[in-house]
Amino acid sequence: MFAYGQAAGLRFALLIFFSLALMAVDHRMHYLDNVRAGISIVVYPIQYLVSFPSSATSWLGENLESREELLEDNEKLHSQNAFLQAQMQKYVSLEIENMRLRRLLDASERLTDRVLTAELMAVDLDPFSHKVLVNKGLRHEVYKGQPILDAAGVYGQVVQVNPIVSSVMLLTDPGHALPVQVNRNGLRTIAGGTGSTSELNLLHVPNNADIKVGDTLVTSGLGGVFPSGYPVATVIVVEPDPSQPFAVVKATPQADLESSREVLLVWKEISEQEKALANTKKENRK
Amino acid sequence: MAEIKKQGAKVIYATLIIALFFTVFPLPEWLRPFRPEWVTLTIIYWCLALPSRVNIGIAWIMGLTVDVLTGTLLGQHALAMAIVAFFTVRLHKQIRVYPLWQQSLSVFTLVALGQLLVVWIRGIAGDSPDSWLYWGPSITSALIWPVVFLFLRDIRRKFRVS
């Protein structure tokens, strides 16, 4: 009706202004998280429907498996479980020893982190950023910036939390950087995403740094987002370049970014001592 | 104006929802950059067919929905789609009478315009895509336009959307 008139022009101008305002606010501040959460409930049925075929086929696959296959699976899991438990025994005693030593040193005790399994939804997001949707949200106390792991290593972190689902940025997204250290000698560096799911760039590694192909990188916990000590990647390329201030070092993520279907959400548990420490620091600042 | 009965709003919304569905439908990794911009195509069709009913307002709301659905900056697709709809409505009398292949060219220009706006915004927000494949959707959208057009026209005639 107003397709050509002044009213249309005015409305157009208003919409443009409104979009620009939205983008500015969404980029800089967090006021719009609720708006996004609201709309996300409206679009959730679409996301659910889209991922339904893949979840349905996996459900069918699980339910139509033959008895023999199940028995075989069960046996395999049993032996794996026994193996892991044996390893765990060693780990438990080590953990107790570690705690005792830390107490001796007056350092804060590390607690075990709380985890929850989440499933990836088969929904394609923007093809030029590495993001996926998982089926846990505000309802499950997921928070922005929460670390995500899979069975083999660090997977990424939560970037948007909606009531039912949340989106996760993989650690290979070009906009992602993760403080890591070399497990062998504690050399600290930063692993930046490259946009390829099999490659991370290690930033600012000096040419003479002690880093070798095959080194395991673990989270250093310095960024304050990831708990320390989780495996991240394996170094695959080390090329010192004397003409440049830093060496070219590449690593490949240990997490199975392309085919993991289940991931772990991690809650960092802060021990009482650390809390007290943080409080005194705050007070000192005042 | 009052005599013209508005009917088939549900049909219009149904086609838009199906377009949203295809926007996030999982594709193999190598095919993902070539996903046509289904929502933009559907908006363009309805803007050509019924510019008095579907225009920048609905385009803007659909864009916002796409932003939430695909997790992009809130407002970037909204802006792009509103502008695409604006130009489509402005030019609908010309584009309507073009033969299909020429319409495809217009669609290419319109979708590319929308993508240009999005890449601009992403550049400003510091998240610019680094591959020429980014422009894939413009090409596939133009290629698939005749199919979309004929399909939606059939639907429009069958349900007498006016």
Coordinates of C-alpha atoms in Angstrom, one line a residue:
Chain A
M1 CA 0.0 0.0 0.0
F2 CA 2.8 2.4 0.9
A3 CA 5.1 0.7 -1.5
Y4 CA 6.1 3.9 -3.3
G5 CA 5.0 6.7 -1.1
Q6 CA 6.8 8.8 1.4
A7 CA 5.7 6.6 4.2
A8 CA 7.7 3.7 2.6
G9 CA 10.8 5.9 2.4
L10 CA 10.4 6.9 6.0
R11 CA 9.9 3.4 7.2
F12 CA 12.9 2.3 5.2
A13 CA 15.1 4.9 6.8
L14 CA 13.8 4.0 10.2
L15 CA 14.5 0.3 9.6
I16 CA 18.1 1.1 8.4
F17 CA 18.7 3.2 11.4
F18 CA 17.3 0.6 13.7
S19 CA 19.4 -2.2 12.2
L20 CA 22.6 -0.1 12.6
A21 CA 21.7 0.6 16.2
L22 CA 21.0 -3.1 16.8
M23 CA 24.3 -4.1 15.3
A24 CA 26.3 -1.5 17.3
V25 CA 24.7 -2.5 20.5
D26 CA 25.0 -6.2 19.8
H27 CA 28.6 -5.9 18.9
R28 CA 29.7 -3.8 21.9
M29 CA 27.3 -4.6 24.7
H30 CA 25.2 -7.4 26.1
Y31 CA 21.8 -5.7 26.4
L32 CA 20.5 -7.6 23.5
D33 CA 21.1 -11.1 24.8
N34 CA 17.6 -11.3 26.1
V35 CA 16.2 -10.2 22.7
R36 CA 18.2 -12.9 21.0
A37 CA 17.1 -15.4 23.6
G38 CA 13.5 -14.5 23.0
I39 CA 13.7 -14.9 19.2
S40 CA 15.7 -18.1 19.6
I41 CA 12.8 -19.7 21.3
V42 CA 10.7 -18.9 18.3
V43 CA 13.2 -20.4 15.9
Y44 CA 14.0 -23.4 18.1
P45 CA 11.3 -25.5 16.4
I46 CA 13.1 -25.0 13.1
Q47 CA 16.5 -26.0 14.5
Y48 CA 14.9 -29.0 16.2
L49 CA 13.2 -30.1 13.0
V50 CA 16.3 -29.6 10.9
S51 CA 18.4 -31.8 13.3
F52 CA 15.6 -34.3 13.7
P53 CA 16.5 -36.6 10.8
S54 CA 20.0 -37.1 12.0
S55 CA 19.0 -37.6 15.7
A56 CA 16.2 -39.9 14.5
T57 CA 18.6 -42.0 12.4
S58 CA 21.1 -42.3 15.2
W59 CA 18.2 -43.3 17.6
L60 CA 17.0 -45.9 15.1
G61 CA 20.5 -47.1 14.6
E62 CA 20.9 -47.6 18.3
N63 CA 17.6 -49.4 18.6
L64 CA 17.9 -51.6 15.6
E65 CA 21.4 -52.9 16.4
S66 CA 21.5 -56.6 16.5
R67 CA 22.1 -58.6 19.8
E68 CA 25.5 -59.7 18.7
E69 CA 26.7 -56.2 18.0
L70 CA 25.4 -55.0 21.3
L71 CA 27.1 -57.9 23.1
E72 CA 30.3 -57.1 21.2
D73 CA 30.0 -53.5 22.1
N74 CA 29.4 -54.3 25.7
E75 CA 32.4 -56.5 25.9
K76 CA 34.6 -53.8 24.4
L77 CA 33.3 -51.2 26.8
H78 CA 33.8 -53.5 29.7
S79 CA 37.4 -54.0 28.9
Q80 CA 37.9 -50.3 28.2
N81 CA 36.2 -49.5 31.5
A82 CA 38.5 -51.9 33.4
F83 CA 41.5 -50.3 31.7
L84 CA 40.4 -46.8 32.5
Q85 CA 39.6 -47.7 36.1
A86 CA 43.1 -49.2 36.5
Q87 CA 44.5 -45.9 35.2
M88 CA 42.1 -44.0 37.4
Q89 CA 43.5 -45.7 40.5
K90 CA 46.9 -44.4 39.8
Y91 CA 45.4 -41.0 39.0
V92 CA 43.4 -40.8 42.3
S93 CA 46.5 -41.6 44.4
L94 CA 48.4 -39.0 42.4
E95 CA 45.7 -36.4 42.9
I96 CA 45.7 -37.0 46.6
E97 CA 49.4 -36.7 46.7
N98 CA 49.2 -33.5 44.6
M99 CA 46.7 -32.0 47.0
R100 CA 48.8 -32.9 50.0
L101 CA 51.9 -31.3 48.4
R102 CA 49.9 -28.2 47.5
R103 CA 48.7 -27.9 51.0
L104 CA 52.3 -28.2 52.2
L105 CA 53.2 -25.4 49.8
D106 CA 50.2 -23.4 51.0
A107 CA 48.9 -23.3 47.5
S108 CA 45.2 -23.5 46.7
E109 CA 43.8 -26.9 46.2
R110 CA 42.5 -27.7 42.8
L111 CA 39.1 -29.2 42.7
T112 CA 37.7 -31.5 40.1
D113 CA 35.6 -29.7 37.5
R114 CA 31.9 -30.4 37.1
V115 CA 30.9 -31.6 33.7
L116 CA 27.7 -32.2 31.7
T117 CA 27.4 -34.0 28.3
A118 CA 25.8 -32.0 25.5
E119 CA 24.9 -33.2 22.1
L120 CA 25.7 -31.3 18.9
M121 CA 22.6 -30.4 16.8
A122 CA 22.8 -31.1 13.1
V123 CA 22.2 -27.4 12.2
D124 CA 24.5 -25.5 9.8
L125 CA 25.4 -22.0 11.0
D126 CA 27.4 -19.4 9.1
P127 CA 29.8 -21.4 6.9
F128 CA 32.7 -18.9 7.4
S129 CA 32.9 -19.1 11.1
H130 CA 33.4 -22.3 13.0
K131 CA 30.4 -22.5 15.2
V132 CA 28.1 -25.3 16.2
L133 CA 24.8 -25.6 18.2
V134 CA 24.6 -27.8 21.2
N135 CA 21.4 -28.9 22.9
K136 CA 22.0 -27.4 26.3
G137 CA 21.2 -23.8 27.3
L138 CA 20.3 -21.4 30.1
R139 CA 18.1 -24.2 31.5
H140 CA 21.2 -26.2 32.3
E141 CA 23.1 -23.2 33.7
V142 CA 25.3 -22.9 30.7
Y143 CA 27.1 -19.5 30.7
K144 CA 28.8 -17.4 28.1
G145 CA 32.5 -18.2 27.8
Q146 CA 32.1 -21.7 29.2
P147 CA 34.8 -24.1 28.1
I148 CA 33.7 -27.1 26.0
L149 CA 35.8 -30.3 25.7
D150 CA 35.3 -33.6 23.8
A151 CA 36.8 -37.0 24.7
A152 CA 40.2 -36.1 23.3
G153 CA 40.7 -32.4 24.2
V154 CA 39.5 -28.9 24.2
Y155 CA 36.7 -28.3 21.7
G156 CA 35.8 -24.6 22.0
Q157 CA 33.8 -22.2 24.2
V158 CA 30.2 -21.1 24.5
V159 CA 29.6 -17.7 22.7
Q160 CA 25.8 -17.4 22.9
V161 CA 23.5 -18.9 25.5
N162 CA 19.8 -19.2 24.6
P163 CA 17.2 -20.8 26.9
I164 CA 17.3 -24.2 25.2
V165 CA 20.4 -24.3 23.0
S166 CA 23.6 -22.5 22.9
S167 CA 26.2 -21.9 20.2
V168 CA 29.8 -22.9 20.6
M169 CA 32.8 -21.4 18.9
L170 CA 35.4 -24.0 17.9
L171 CA 38.9 -23.4 18.9
T172 CA 39.8 -23.2 15.2
D173 CA 37.5 -20.3 14.5
P174 CA 39.7 -17.4 13.1
G175 CA 38.4 -15.2 16.0
H176 CA 39.4 -17.6 18.7
A177 CA 42.6 -17.6 20.7
L178 CA 43.5 -19.9 23.6
P179 CA 46.4 -19.6 26.1
V180 CA 48.3 -22.8 26.1
Q181 CA 51.6 -24.2 27.3
V182 CA 53.9 -26.9 26.1
N183 CA 53.3 -29.9 28.4
R184 CA 57.0 -30.9 28.3
N185 CA 58.6 -27.7 29.6
G186 CA 55.8 -25.3 30.4
L187 CA 56.6 -22.8 27.6
R188 CA 53.6 -20.5 27.3
T189 CA 52.1 -19.4 24.1
I190 CA 48.7 -18.7 22.5
A191 CA 46.9 -21.0 20.0
G192 CA 45.0 -19.0 17.5
G193 CA 42.3 -20.4 15.1
T194 CA 43.1 -20.4 11.4
G195 CA 39.7 -21.3 9.9
S196 CA 40.8 -24.8 9.0
T197 CA 39.6 -27.5 11.4
S198 CA 42.9 -29.3 11.4
E199 CA 45.3 -26.4 12.1
L200 CA 46.1 -23.9 14.9
N201 CA 48.7 -21.1 14.7
L202 CA 50.9 -20.6 17.7
L203 CA 51.4 -16.9 18.1
H204 CA 54.6 -15.1 19.2
V205 CA 56.9 -18.1 19.6
P206 CA 60.5 -16.9 19.5
N207 CA 62.8 -18.4 17.0
N208 CA 65.0 -20.0 19.7
A209 CA 62.1 -21.4 21.8
D210 CA 62.3 -25.0 22.9
I211 CA 59.4 -26.4 21.0
K212 CA 59.4 -29.5 18.9
V213 CA 57.2 -31.4 16.5
G214 CA 55.1 -33.8 18.5
D215 CA 54.9 -31.7 21.6
T216 CA 51.6 -31.7 23.4
L217 CA 50.0 -28.4 24.2
V218 CA 47.7 -28.1 27.2
T219 CA 45.6 -25.2 28.5
S220 CA 47.6 -23.0 30.7
G221 CA 44.5 -21.6 32.5
L222 CA 45.9 -18.1 32.1
G223 CA 43.0 -16.6 30.1
G224 CA 40.7 -17.3 33.0
V225 CA 38.2 -19.1 30.8
F226 CA 39.6 -22.6 30.5
P227 CA 40.7 -24.6 33.5
S228 CA 44.4 -25.5 33.2
G229 CA 45.8 -28.9 32.2
Y230 CA 43.4 -30.0 29.5
P231 CA 45.1 -31.3 26.2
V232 CA 44.6 -28.9 23.3
A233 CA 46.8 -29.8 20.3
T234 CA 49.9 -31.5 19.0
V235 CA 52.6 -29.5 17.3
I236 CA 53.0 -30.5 13.7
V237 CA 55.2 -27.8 12.1
V238 CA 58.1 -25.8 13.6
E239 CA 59.9 -23.4 11.2
P240 CA 62.2 -20.9 12.7
D241 CA 62.5 -18.0 10.3
P242 CA 65.6 -15.8 11.2
S243 CA 64.2 -13.0 9.0
Q244 CA 61.1 -12.7 11.2
P245 CA 60.9 -12.0 14.9
F246 CA 58.8 -15.1 15.5
A247 CA 58.9 -18.7 14.3
V248 CA 56.0 -20.3 12.3
V249 CA 54.6 -23.0 14.6
K250 CA 51.5 -24.9 13.8
A251 CA 49.6 -27.5 15.7
T252 CA 46.7 -29.8 15.1
P253 CA 43.8 -30.0 17.6
Q254 CA 43.4 -33.2 19.5
A255 CA 39.7 -32.9 19.8
D256 CA 37.8 -34.5 16.9
L257 CA 36.3 -31.3 15.6
E258 CA 34.8 -32.8 12.5
S259 CA 33.0 -35.8 13.8
S260 CA 32.4 -35.5 17.6
R261 CA 28.7 -35.7 18.3
E262 CA 28.9 -35.4 22.0
V263 CA 30.9 -32.8 23.9
L264 CA 31.4 -31.9 27.6
L265 CA 30.4 -28.7 29.2
V266 CA 32.8 -27.8 32.0
W267 CA 32.1 -25.8 35.1
K268 CA 35.2 -24.5 36.8
E269 CA 34.9 -25.1 40.5
I270 CA 36.7 -22.5 42.5
S271 CA 38.1 -23.7 45.9
E272 CA 37.4 -21.7 49.0
Q273 CA 41.0 -20.6 49.2
E274 CA 40.9 -19.2 45.7
K275 CA 37.7 -17.4 46.5
A276 CA 39.2 -15.8 49.6
L277 CA 42.3 -14.9 47.6
A278 CA 40.2 -13.2 44.9
N279 CA 38.2 -11.3 47.5
T280 CA 41.3 -10.0 49.3
K281 CA 42.7 -8.9 45.9
K282 CA 39.5 -7.0 45.2
E283 CA 39.6 -5.3 48.6
N284 CA 43.3 -4.4 48.1
R285 CA 42.3 -2.7 44.8
K286 CA 39.8 -0.6 46.7
Chain B
M1 CA -7.7 -0.9 -2.3
A2 CA -10.2 -2.2 0.2
E3 CA -12.0 -4.4 -2.4
I4 CA -8.9 -6.5 -3.1
K5 CA -9.2 -9.3 -0.7
K6 CA -6.0 -10.2 1.1
Q7 CA -5.8 -13.9 1.4
G8 CA -3.1 -16.6 1.8
A9 CA -1.0 -14.9 4.5
K10 CA -0.5 -18.3 5.9
V11 CA 0.9 -19.5 2.6
I12 CA 3.4 -16.7 2.4
Y13 CA 4.5 -17.4 6.0
A14 CA 4.8 -21.1 5.3
T15 CA 7.1 -20.5 2.3
L16 CA 9.2 -18.2 4.4
I17 CA 9.5 -20.8 7.2
I18 CA 10.5 -23.5 4.7
A19 CA 13.1 -21.1 3.4
L20 CA 14.4 -20.7 7.0
F21 CA 14.5 -24.5 7.3
F22 CA 16.7 -24.8 4.2
T23 CA 19.0 -22.1 5.5
V24 CA 20.2 -24.2 8.4
F25 CA 19.7 -27.7 6.8
P26 CA 22.9 -29.6 7.3
L27 CA 25.0 -30.0 4.1
P28 CA 28.3 -31.7 3.4
E29 CA 31.2 -29.4 4.3
W30 CA 32.3 -28.8 0.7
L31 CA 28.8 -27.8 -0.3
R32 CA 28.2 -25.4 2.5
P33 CA 29.6 -22.2 0.8
F34 CA 27.3 -22.8 -2.1
R35 CA 24.0 -22.8 -0.2
P36 CA 21.6 -20.5 -2.0
E37 CA 20.2 -17.7 0.1
W38 CA 16.8 -19.2 0.3
V39 CA 15.2 -16.6 2.5
T40 CA 16.4 -13.8 0.3
L41 CA 15.1 -15.6 -2.8
T42 CA 11.7 -16.1 -1.2
I43 CA 11.5 -12.5 -0.1
I44 CA 12.5 -11.4 -3.6
Y45 CA 9.7 -13.5 -5.1
W46 CA 7.0 -12.2 -2.9
C47 CA 8.2 -8.6 -3.3
L48 CA 7.9 -9.1 -7.1
A49 CA 4.5 -10.8 -6.9
L50 CA 2.8 -8.8 -4.1
P51 CA 4.9 -5.7 -3.3
S52 CA 2.0 -4.2 -1.4
R53 CA 2.0 -7.1 1.1
V54 CA 5.5 -8.3 1.4
N55 CA 8.1 -5.5 1.5
I56 CA 10.8 -4.1 3.6
G57 CA 9.0 -4.7 6.9
I58 CA 8.7 -8.5 6.5
A59 CA 12.1 -8.7 4.9
W60 CA 13.6 -7.0 8.0
I61 CA 11.9 -9.3 10.4
M62 CA 13.0 -12.3 8.4
G63 CA 16.5 -11.0 8.3
L64 CA 16.5 -10.7 12.1
T65 CA 15.3 -14.3 12.3
V66 CA 18.1 -15.4 10.1
D67 CA 20.5 -13.6 12.4
V68 CA 19.3 -15.4 15.4
L69 CA 19.0 -18.7 13.5
T70 CA 22.6 -18.7 12.2
G71 CA 24.1 -16.9 15.2
T72 CA 25.4 -13.8 13.3
L73 CA 25.5 -10.2 14.5
L74 CA 22.0 -9.1 15.3
G75 CA 20.8 -6.8 12.5
Q76 CA 23.3 -7.6 9.7
H77 CA 21.0 -9.8 7.7
A78 CA 18.0 -7.7 8.7
L79 CA 19.7 -4.6 7.1
A80 CA 20.8 -6.5 4.0
M81 CA 17.4 -8.0 3.4
A82 CA 15.5 -4.8 4.0
I83 CA 17.7 -3.1 1.4
V84 CA 17.3 -6.0 -1.1
A85 CA 13.5 -5.8 -0.6
F86 CA 13.5 -2.1 -1.0
F87 CA 15.2 -2.3 -4.4
T88 CA 13.1 -5.3 -5.5
V89 CA 9.9 -3.4 -4.7
R90 CA 11.3 -0.3 -6.5
L91 CA 12.1 -2.3 -9.6
H92 CA 9.4 -4.9 -9.5
K93 CA 7.5 -3.7 -12.5
Q94 CA 10.6 -4.1 -14.7
I95 CA 11.9 -7.3 -13.2
R96 CA 8.4 -9.0 -13.4
V97 CA 8.3 -8.7 -17.2
Y98 CA 11.8 -9.9 -17.8
P99 CA 12.3 -13.4 -19.2
L100 CA 13.5 -15.9 -16.6
W101 CA 17.2 -15.8 -17.5
Q102 CA 17.2 -12.0 -17.2
Q103 CA 15.4 -12.3 -13.9
S104 CA 18.2 -14.5 -12.8
L105 CA 20.7 -11.8 -13.6
S106 CA 18.7 -9.3 -11.5
V107 CA 18.5 -11.8 -8.7
F108 CA 22.3 -12.3 -8.9
T109 CA 22.7 -8.5 -8.5
L110 CA 20.2 -8.3 -5.6
V111 CA 21.7 -11.2 -3.7
A112 CA 25.2 -10.0 -4.3
L113 CA 24.1 -6.5 -3.0
G114 CA 22.9 -8.1 0.2
Q115 CA 26.1 -10.1 0.5
L116 CA 28.1 -7.0 -0.1
L117 CA 26.4 -5.3 2.8
V118 CA 26.9 -8.3 5.0
V119 CA 30.6 -8.6 4.2
W120 CA 31.0 -4.9 4.9
I121 CA 29.4 -5.2 8.3
R122 CA 31.5 -8.3 9.1
G123 CA 34.6 -6.4 8.0
I124 CA 33.7 -3.6 10.4
A125 CA 33.0 -6.1 13.2
G126 CA 36.4 -7.7 12.5
D127 CA 35.1 -11.1 11.3
S128 CA 35.6 -10.9 7.5
P129 CA 35.5 -14.2 5.5
D130 CA 38.9 -14.7 3.8
S131 CA 37.8 -16.7 0.8
W132 CA 36.3 -16.0 -2.6
L133 CA 33.8 -18.8 -1.9
Y134 CA 32.0 -16.2 0.2
W135 CA 30.3 -15.1 -3.0
G136 CA 29.1 -18.6 -3.9
P137 CA 25.5 -18.1 -2.7
S138 CA 25.0 -15.2 -5.2
I139 CA 25.8 -17.5 -8.1
T140 CA 23.9 -20.5 -6.8
S141 CA 20.9 -18.3 -5.9
A142 CA 20.8 -16.9 -9.5
L143 CA 21.1 -20.4 -10.9
I144 CA 18.3 -21.8 -8.8
W145 CA 16.0 -18.7 -9.3
P146 CA 14.0 -20.1 -12.2
V147 CA 13.1 -23.2 -10.2
V148 CA 12.2 -21.1 -7.1
F149 CA 10.2 -18.7 -9.3
L150 CA 8.1 -21.4 -11.0
F151 CA 7.6 -23.3 -7.8
L152 CA 6.4 -20.3 -5.8
R153 CA 4.3 -19.1 -8.7
D154 CA 2.5 -22.4 -8.8
I155 CA 1.9 -22.2 -5.1
R156 CA 0.7 -18.6 -5.4
R157 CA -1.8 -19.6 -8.1
K158 CA -2.9 -22.8 -6.5
F159 CA -3.7 -21.1 -3.1
R160 CA -4.9 -17.9 -4.9
V161 CA -2.6 -15.7 -2.8
S162 CA -3.3 -12.1 -3.6

